[in-house]
Each structure stands twice: as structure tokens, then as C-alpha cells.
N, CA, C and O atoms as CSV, one atom per row, in Angstrom:
chain,resi,resn,atom,element,x,y,z
A,1,ALA,N,N,46.812,111.181,152.434
A,1,ALA,CA,C,47.699,110.959,150.965
A,1,ALA,C,C,46.854,110.374,150.165
A,1,ALA,O,O,46.579,110.619,148.990
A,2,LEU,N,N,46.198,109.052,151.369
A,2,LEU,CA,C,45.637,107.772,150.308
A,2,LEU,C,C,44.028,108.442,149.280
A,2,LEU,O,O,43.496,108.247,148.187
A,3,GLU,N,N,43.842,109.205,150.401
A,3,GLU,CA,C,42.844,109.827,149.149
A,3,GLU,C,C,42.875,110.911,148.481
A,3,GLU,O,O,41.768,111.431,148.340
A,4,ARG,N,N,44.055,111.636,147.846
A,4,ARG,CA,C,44.231,112.480,146.954
A,4,ARG,C,C,44.665,111.562,145.980
A,4,ARG,O,O,44.623,111.985,144.825
A,5,TYR,N,N,45.220,109.993,146.210
A,5,TYR,CA,C,45.980,109.007,145.055
A,5,TYR,C,C,45.193,107.855,145.145
A,5,TYR,O,O,45.522,106.833,145.746
A,6,PRO,N,N,43.944,108.070,144.421
A,6,PRO,CA,C,43.246,106.744,144.071
A,6,PRO,C,C,43.595,105.836,143.375
A,6,PRO,O,O,43.544,104.645,143.680
A,7,ASP,N,N,44.115,106.446,142.040
A,7,ASP,CA,C,44.664,105.706,140.994
A,7,ASP,C,C,45.817,104.906,141.137
A,7,ASP,O,O,46.127,104.098,140.261
A,8,ILE,N,N,46.813,105.137,142.685
A,8,ILE,CA,C,47.920,104.141,142.982
A,8,ILE,C,C,47.879,102.985,143.441
A,8,ILE,O,O,46.988,102.909,144.287
A,9,THR,N,N,48.299,102.244,143.323
A,9,THR,CA,C,47.671,100.585,143.792
A,9,THR,C,C,49.494,100.217,144.128
A,9,THR,O,O,50.395,100.171,143.290
A,10,TRP,N,N,49.608,99.959,145.888
A,10,TRP,CA,C,51.032,99.370,145.838
A,10,TRP,C,C,50.851,97.870,145.918
A,10,TRP,O,O,50.029,97.240,146.584
A,11,GLU,N,N,52.000,97.332,144.918
A,11,GLU,CA,C,51.463,95.599,144.666
A,11,GLU,C,C,52.320,94.841,145.210
A,11,GLU,O,O,52.031,93.656,145.373
A,12,HIS,N,N,53.576,95.346,145.617
A,12,HIS,CA,C,54.349,94.547,147.055
A,12,HIS,C,C,55.728,94.788,146.826
A,12,HIS,O,O,56.189,94.720,145.686
A,13,SER,N,N,56.347,95.033,147.705
A,13,SER,CA,C,57.717,95.428,148.251
A,13,SER,C,C,58.871,93.721,148.753
A,13,SER,O,O,58.762,92.688,149.413
A,14,HIS,N,N,59.996,94.529,147.781
A,14,HIS,CA,C,61.224,93.910,148.352
A,14,HIS,C,C,61.778,94.340,149.408
A,14,HIS,O,O,61.432,95.483,149.709
A,15,VAL,N,N,62.933,93.569,150.477
A,15,VAL,CA,C,63.480,93.856,151.094
A,15,VAL,C,C,64.409,93.554,151.338
A,15,VAL,O,O,64.521,92.437,151.843
A,16,VAL,N,N,65.428,94.257,151.150
A,16,VAL,CA,C,66.980,93.812,151.116
A,16,VAL,C,C,67.792,94.065,151.868
A,16,VAL,O,O,67.378,94.854,152.717
A,17,VAL,N,N,68.980,93.726,152.014
A,17,VAL,CA,C,70.282,94.371,152.704
A,17,VAL,C,C,71.211,94.505,151.565
A,17,VAL,O,O,71.379,93.546,150.811
A,18,ASP,N,N,71.889,95.739,151.367
A,18,ASP,CA,C,72.760,96.320,150.655
A,18,ASP,C,C,74.120,95.821,151.086
A,18,ASP,O,O,74.105,95.251,152.177
A,19,ASP,N,N,75.235,95.900,150.511
A,19,ASP,CA,C,76.579,95.487,150.681
A,19,ASP,C,C,77.205,96.142,152.134
A,19,ASP,O,O,77.981,95.726,152.994
A,20,GLY,N,N,76.610,97.106,151.969
A,20,GLY,CA,C,77.186,97.558,152.976
A,20,GLY,C,C,76.240,97.409,154.922
A,20,GLY,O,O,76.701,97.760,156.008
A,21,GLY,N,N,75.287,96.960,154.699
A,21,GLY,CA,C,74.484,96.716,155.263
A,21,GLY,C,C,73.269,97.246,156.133
A,21,GLY,O,O,72.905,96.953,157.271
A,22,ALA,N,N,72.568,98.497,154.797
A,22,ALA,CA,C,71.830,98.962,155.290
A,22,ALA,C,C,70.259,98.150,154.373
A,22,ALA,O,O,70.246,97.203,153.586
A,23,ILE,N,N,69.704,98.557,154.625
A,23,ILE,CA,C,68.139,97.789,154.550
A,23,ILE,C,C,67.513,99.083,153.383
A,23,ILE,O,O,67.215,100.277,153.386
A,24,ARG,N,N,67.546,98.354,152.810
A,24,ARG,CA,C,66.686,98.865,151.068
A,24,ARG,C,C,65.143,98.386,150.695
A,24,ARG,O,O,64.993,97.165,150.748
A,25,THR,N,N,64.425,98.859,150.468
A,25,THR,CA,C,63.239,98.439,149.500
A,25,THR,C,C,63.097,98.867,148.116
A,25,THR,O,O,63.603,99.817,147.519
A,26,TYR,N,N,62.163,97.801,147.675
A,26,TYR,CA,C,61.956,98.125,146.275
A,26,TYR,C,C,60.862,97.793,146.212
A,26,TYR,O,O,60.454,96.658,146.463
A,27,CYS,N,N,60.239,98.685,145.884
A,27,CYS,CA,C,58.792,98.788,145.240
A,27,CYS,C,C,58.044,98.399,144.516
A,27,CYS,O,O,58.783,97.563,143.996
A,28,VAL,N,N,56.601,98.229,143.709
A,28,VAL,CA,C,56.247,97.768,142.994
A,28,VAL,C,C,55.020,98.006,143.029
A,28,VAL,O,O,54.427,97.032,143.492
A,29,TYR,N,N,54.170,99.054,142.691
A,29,TYR,CA,C,53.359,100.027,142.408
A,29,TYR,C,C,52.778,100.020,141.002
A,29,TYR,O,O,53.440,99.859,139.977
A,30,GLY,N,N,51.337,100.231,141.077
A,30,GLY,CA,C,50.232,100.342,139.455
A,30,GLY,C,C,50.255,101.695,139.870
A,30,GLY,O,O,50.045,101.965,141.053
A,31,ALA,N,N,50.637,103.157,138.481
A,31,ALA,CA,C,50.257,104.600,138.953
A,31,ALA,C,C,49.961,104.486,137.228
A,31,ALA,O,O,50.294,103.594,136.447
A,32,PRO,N,N,49.257,105.667,137.004
A,32,PRO,CA,C,48.841,106.243,135.957
A,32,PRO,C,C,50.526,107.060,134.670
A,32,PRO,O,O,50.804,107.120,133.472
A,33,SER,N,N,51.268,107.587,136.329
A,33,SER,CA,C,52.538,108.291,135.446
A,33,SER,C,C,53.475,108.320,136.609
A,33,SER,O,O,53.352,108.205,137.828
A,34,GLU,N,N,54.550,108.535,135.690
A,34,GLU,CA,C,55.698,108.390,137.017
A,34,GLU,C,C,55.447,109.802,137.435
A,34,GLU,O,O,55.991,109.929,138.532
A,35,GLU,N,N,54.857,110.967,137.064
A,35,GLU,CA,C,54.602,111.675,137.998
A,35,GLU,C,C,54.100,111.734,139.212
A,35,GLU,O,O,54.525,112.030,140.329
A,36,MET,N,N,53.112,111.390,138.757
A,36,MET,CA,C,51.700,111.402,140.157
A,36,MET,C,C,52.355,110.266,140.909
A,36,MET,O,O,52.060,110.444,142.091
A,37,LEU,N,N,53.205,109.035,140.774
A,37,LEU,CA,C,54.134,108.647,141.688
A,37,LEU,C,C,54.661,109.364,142.497
A,37,LEU,O,O,54.329,109.542,143.669
A,38,ARG,N,N,55.603,109.868,141.862
A,38,ARG,CA,C,56.659,110.957,142.993
A,38,ARG,C,C,55.842,112.203,143.830
A,38,ARG,O,O,56.465,112.824,144.691
A,39,GLU,N,N,54.726,112.465,143.600
A,39,GLU,CA,C,54.091,113.187,143.996
A,39,GLU,C,C,53.158,112.343,145.381
A,39,GLU,O,O,52.754,112.631,146.507
A,40,HIS,N,N,53.154,111.496,144.709
A,40,HIS,CA,C,52.510,110.197,145.858
A,40,HIS,C,C,53.388,110.269,146.960
A,40,HIS,O,O,53.272,110.554,148.152
A,41,ALA,N,N,54.601,109.811,145.960
A,41,ALA,CA,C,55.919,109.778,148.105
A,41,ALA,C,C,56.166,110.780,148.649
A,41,ALA,O,O,56.284,110.863,149.872
A,42,LYS,N,N,56.302,111.811,147.787
A,42,LYS,CA,C,56.253,113.338,148.456
A,42,LYS,C,C,55.196,113.670,149.530
A,42,LYS,O,O,55.551,114.342,150.498
A,43,ALA,N,N,53.930,113.247,149.425
A,43,ALA,CA,C,52.901,113.785,150.123
A,43,ALA,C,C,52.978,112.602,151.640
A,43,ALA,O,O,52.801,112.872,152.828
A,44,PHE,N,N,53.271,111.427,151.053
A,44,PHE,CA,C,53.631,110.252,152.188
A,44,PHE,C,C,54.970,110.490,153.107
A,44,PHE,O,O,54.907,110.289,154.319
A,45,GLY,N,N,56.139,110.910,152.503
A,45,GLY,CA,C,57.030,111.730,153.336
A,45,GLY,C,C,57.732,110.290,154.099
A,45,GLY,O,O,57.190,109.204,154.302
A,46,MET,N,N,58.859,110.651,154.359
A,46,MET,CA,C,60.405,109.721,154.176
A,46,MET,C,C,60.074,108.427,153.185
A,46,MET,O,O,60.020,107.267,153.593
A,47,HIS,N,N,59.880,108.805,151.930
A,47,HIS,CA,C,59.632,107.823,150.730
A,47,HIS,C,C,61.185,108.874,149.901
A,47,HIS,O,O,61.565,110.034,150.064
A,48,GLU,N,N,61.748,107.590,148.928
A,48,GLU,CA,C,62.739,108.129,148.465
A,48,GLU,C,C,62.711,107.674,146.874
A,48,GLU,O,O,62.897,106.478,146.649
A,49,ILE,N,N,62.574,108.221,146.192
A,49,ILE,CA,C,62.299,107.377,144.433
A,49,ILE,C,C,63.912,107.695,143.881
A,49,ILE,O,O,64.350,108.818,143.628
A,50,TYR,N,N,64.318,106.997,143.819
A,50,TYR,CA,C,65.698,107.002,142.781
A,50,TYR,C,C,65.434,106.601,141.647
A,50,TYR,O,O,65.810,107.335,140.732
A,51,ASN,N,N,64.703,105.315,141.279
A,51,ASN,CA,C,63.986,105.159,139.694
A,51,ASN,C,C,63.070,104.473,139.766
A,51,ASN,O,O,62.663,103.717,140.647
A,52,VAL,N,N,62.697,104.753,138.746
A,52,VAL,CA,C,61.399,104.291,137.815
A,52,VAL,C,C,61.533,103.667,136.898
A,52,VAL,O,O,62.154,104.126,135.939
A,53,PHE,N,N,60.887,102.147,136.872
A,53,PHE,CA,C,60.899,101.403,135.718
A,53,PHE,C,C,59.794,100.592,135.544
A,53,PHE,O,O,59.335,99.804,136.371
A,54,GLU,N,N,59.202,100.930,133.912
A,54,GLU,CA,C,57.906,99.965,133.712
A,54,GLU,C,C,58.227,98.603,134.002
A,54,GLU,O,O,59.381,98.210,133.836
A,55,ILE,N,N,57.216,97.746,134.471
A,55,ILE,CA,C,57.434,96.694,134.226
A,55,ILE,C,C,56.760,95.540,132.886
A,55,ILE,O,O,55.533,95.474,132.801
A,56,VAL,N,N,57.399,94.912,132.163
A,56,VAL,CA,C,56.827,94.676,130.853
A,56,VAL,C,C,56.531,93.577,131.119
A,56,VAL,O,O,55.382,93.372,130.727
A,57,ASP,N,N,57.217,92.213,131.876
A,57,ASP,CA,C,56.505,91.204,132.087
A,57,ASP,C,C,56.692,90.825,133.730
A,57,ASP,O,O,57.388,91.396,134.569
A,58,ASP,N,N,55.907,89.778,133.856
A,58,ASP,CA,C,56.445,88.521,134.520
A,58,ASP,C,C,56.819,87.430,134.463
A,58,ASP,O,O,56.180,86.784,133.632
A,59,VAL,N,N,57.896,86.647,135.175
A,59,VAL,CA,C,58.659,85.112,134.660
A,59,VAL,C,C,58.525,84.949,135.811
A,59,VAL,O,O,58.765,85.791,136.676
A,60,THR,N,N,58.021,83.556,136.026
A,60,THR,CA,C,58.161,82.080,137.008
A,60,THR,C,C,59.218,81.264,136.925
A,60,THR,O,O,59.783,81.202,135.833
A,61,PRO,N,N,59.647,80.581,137.872
A,61,PRO,CA,C,60.163,79.397,137.714
A,61,PRO,C,C,59.826,78.626,136.709
A,61,PRO,O,O,60.561,78.337,135.764
A,62,ASP,N,N,58.674,78.256,136.883
A,62,ASP,CA,C,57.901,77.296,135.824
A,62,ASP,C,C,58.300,77.510,134.551
A,62,ASP,O,O,58.911,76.746,133.804
A,63,ASP,N,N,57.725,79.113,134.273
A,63,ASP,CA,C,57.825,79.920,133.018
A,63,ASP,C,C,58.951,79.352,131.956
A,63,ASP,O,O,58.782,78.971,130.798
A,64,VAL,N,N,60.432,79.441,132.920
A,64,VAL,CA,C,61.598,79.373,132.220
A,64,VAL,C,C,62.048,78.008,132.078
A,64,VAL,O,O,63.002,77.802,131.327
A,65,ARG,N,N,61.239,76.580,132.981
A,65,ARG,CA,C,61.187,75.492,132.833
A,65,ARG,C,C,60.409,75.209,131.452
A,65,ARG,O,O,60.754,74.471,130.529
A,66,LYS,N,N,59.336,75.956,131.570
A,66,LYS,CA,C,58.182,75.423,129.917
A,66,LYS,C,C,59.562,76.003,128.695
A,66,LYS,O,O,60.001,75.226,127.846
A,67,ARG,N,N,59.925,77.036,128.794
A,67,ARG,CA,C,60.671,77.401,127.459
A,67,ARG,C,C,61.597,76.966,127.033
A,67,ARG,O,O,61.967,76.872,125.863
A,68,ALA,N,N,62.244,76.532,128.344
A,68,ALA,CA,C,63.767,75.398,128.171
A,68,ALA,C,C,63.576,74.094,127.641
A,68,ALA,O,O,64.414,73.614,126.878
A,69,ALA,N,N,62.119,73.217,128.116
A,69,ALA,CA,C,61.837,72.311,127.767
A,69,ALA,C,C,61.508,72.490,125.953
A,69,ALA,O,O,61.925,71.543,125.287
A,70,ALA,N,N,61.119,73.116,125.522
A,70,ALA,CA,C,60.111,73.563,124.277
A,70,ALA,C,C,61.157,74.065,123.462
A,70,ALA,O,O,60.809,74.346,122.316
A,71,ALA,N,N,62.775,74.320,123.856
A,71,ALA,CA,C,63.676,74.891,123.214
A,71,ALA,C,C,64.523,73.366,123.253
A,71,ALA,O,O,65.522,73.297,122.537
A,72,ASN,N,N,64.246,72.487,123.846
A,72,ASN,CA,C,65.224,71.393,124.232
A,72,ASN,C,C,66.704,71.654,124.873
A,72,ASN,O,O,67.759,71.115,124.539
A,73,LEU,N,N,66.510,72.521,125.773
A,73,LEU,CA,C,67.340,72.974,126.635
A,73,LEU,C,C,67.552,72.671,127.626
A,73,LEU,O,O,68.408,73.265,128.282
């Protein structure tokens, strides 16, 4: 499946335990379209996509401190 989807990039994943004790992952991918990302997941198998969101920005703790200082908070 990797060869079929060269435009998709796995950035990173977050592994969490939900309230019921189940392990879940939240993955960040770069992809040209949601449709291609869903095809990619289906081709790999054992991947289920519930939601797809576009990331519009990243914020670090340092960014927040700088913005708070600039606003005198």
C-alpha cells in the first residue's frame, strides 16, 4: 500500500486510553484528500477512520507564554 500512496505522509500518532480502558490512537497524516486517506487506511487493513480534521495551526507552550506576555495576562 505504501507504493500506491506516495503522497500520504504519516506525521505522528497519539496513543491514549479511553474512559472504558480501551487503547485508541489519534494519527496525524498529510494527504492530498480525505478520500485518498480513507483508501489508504482501507488498503492497509485494521485501520478505521472515525473523523478527519484539517490542522490549521500548531501551538506550543512557549507560543502561549509569549502571547500572554504580549497581552499582559
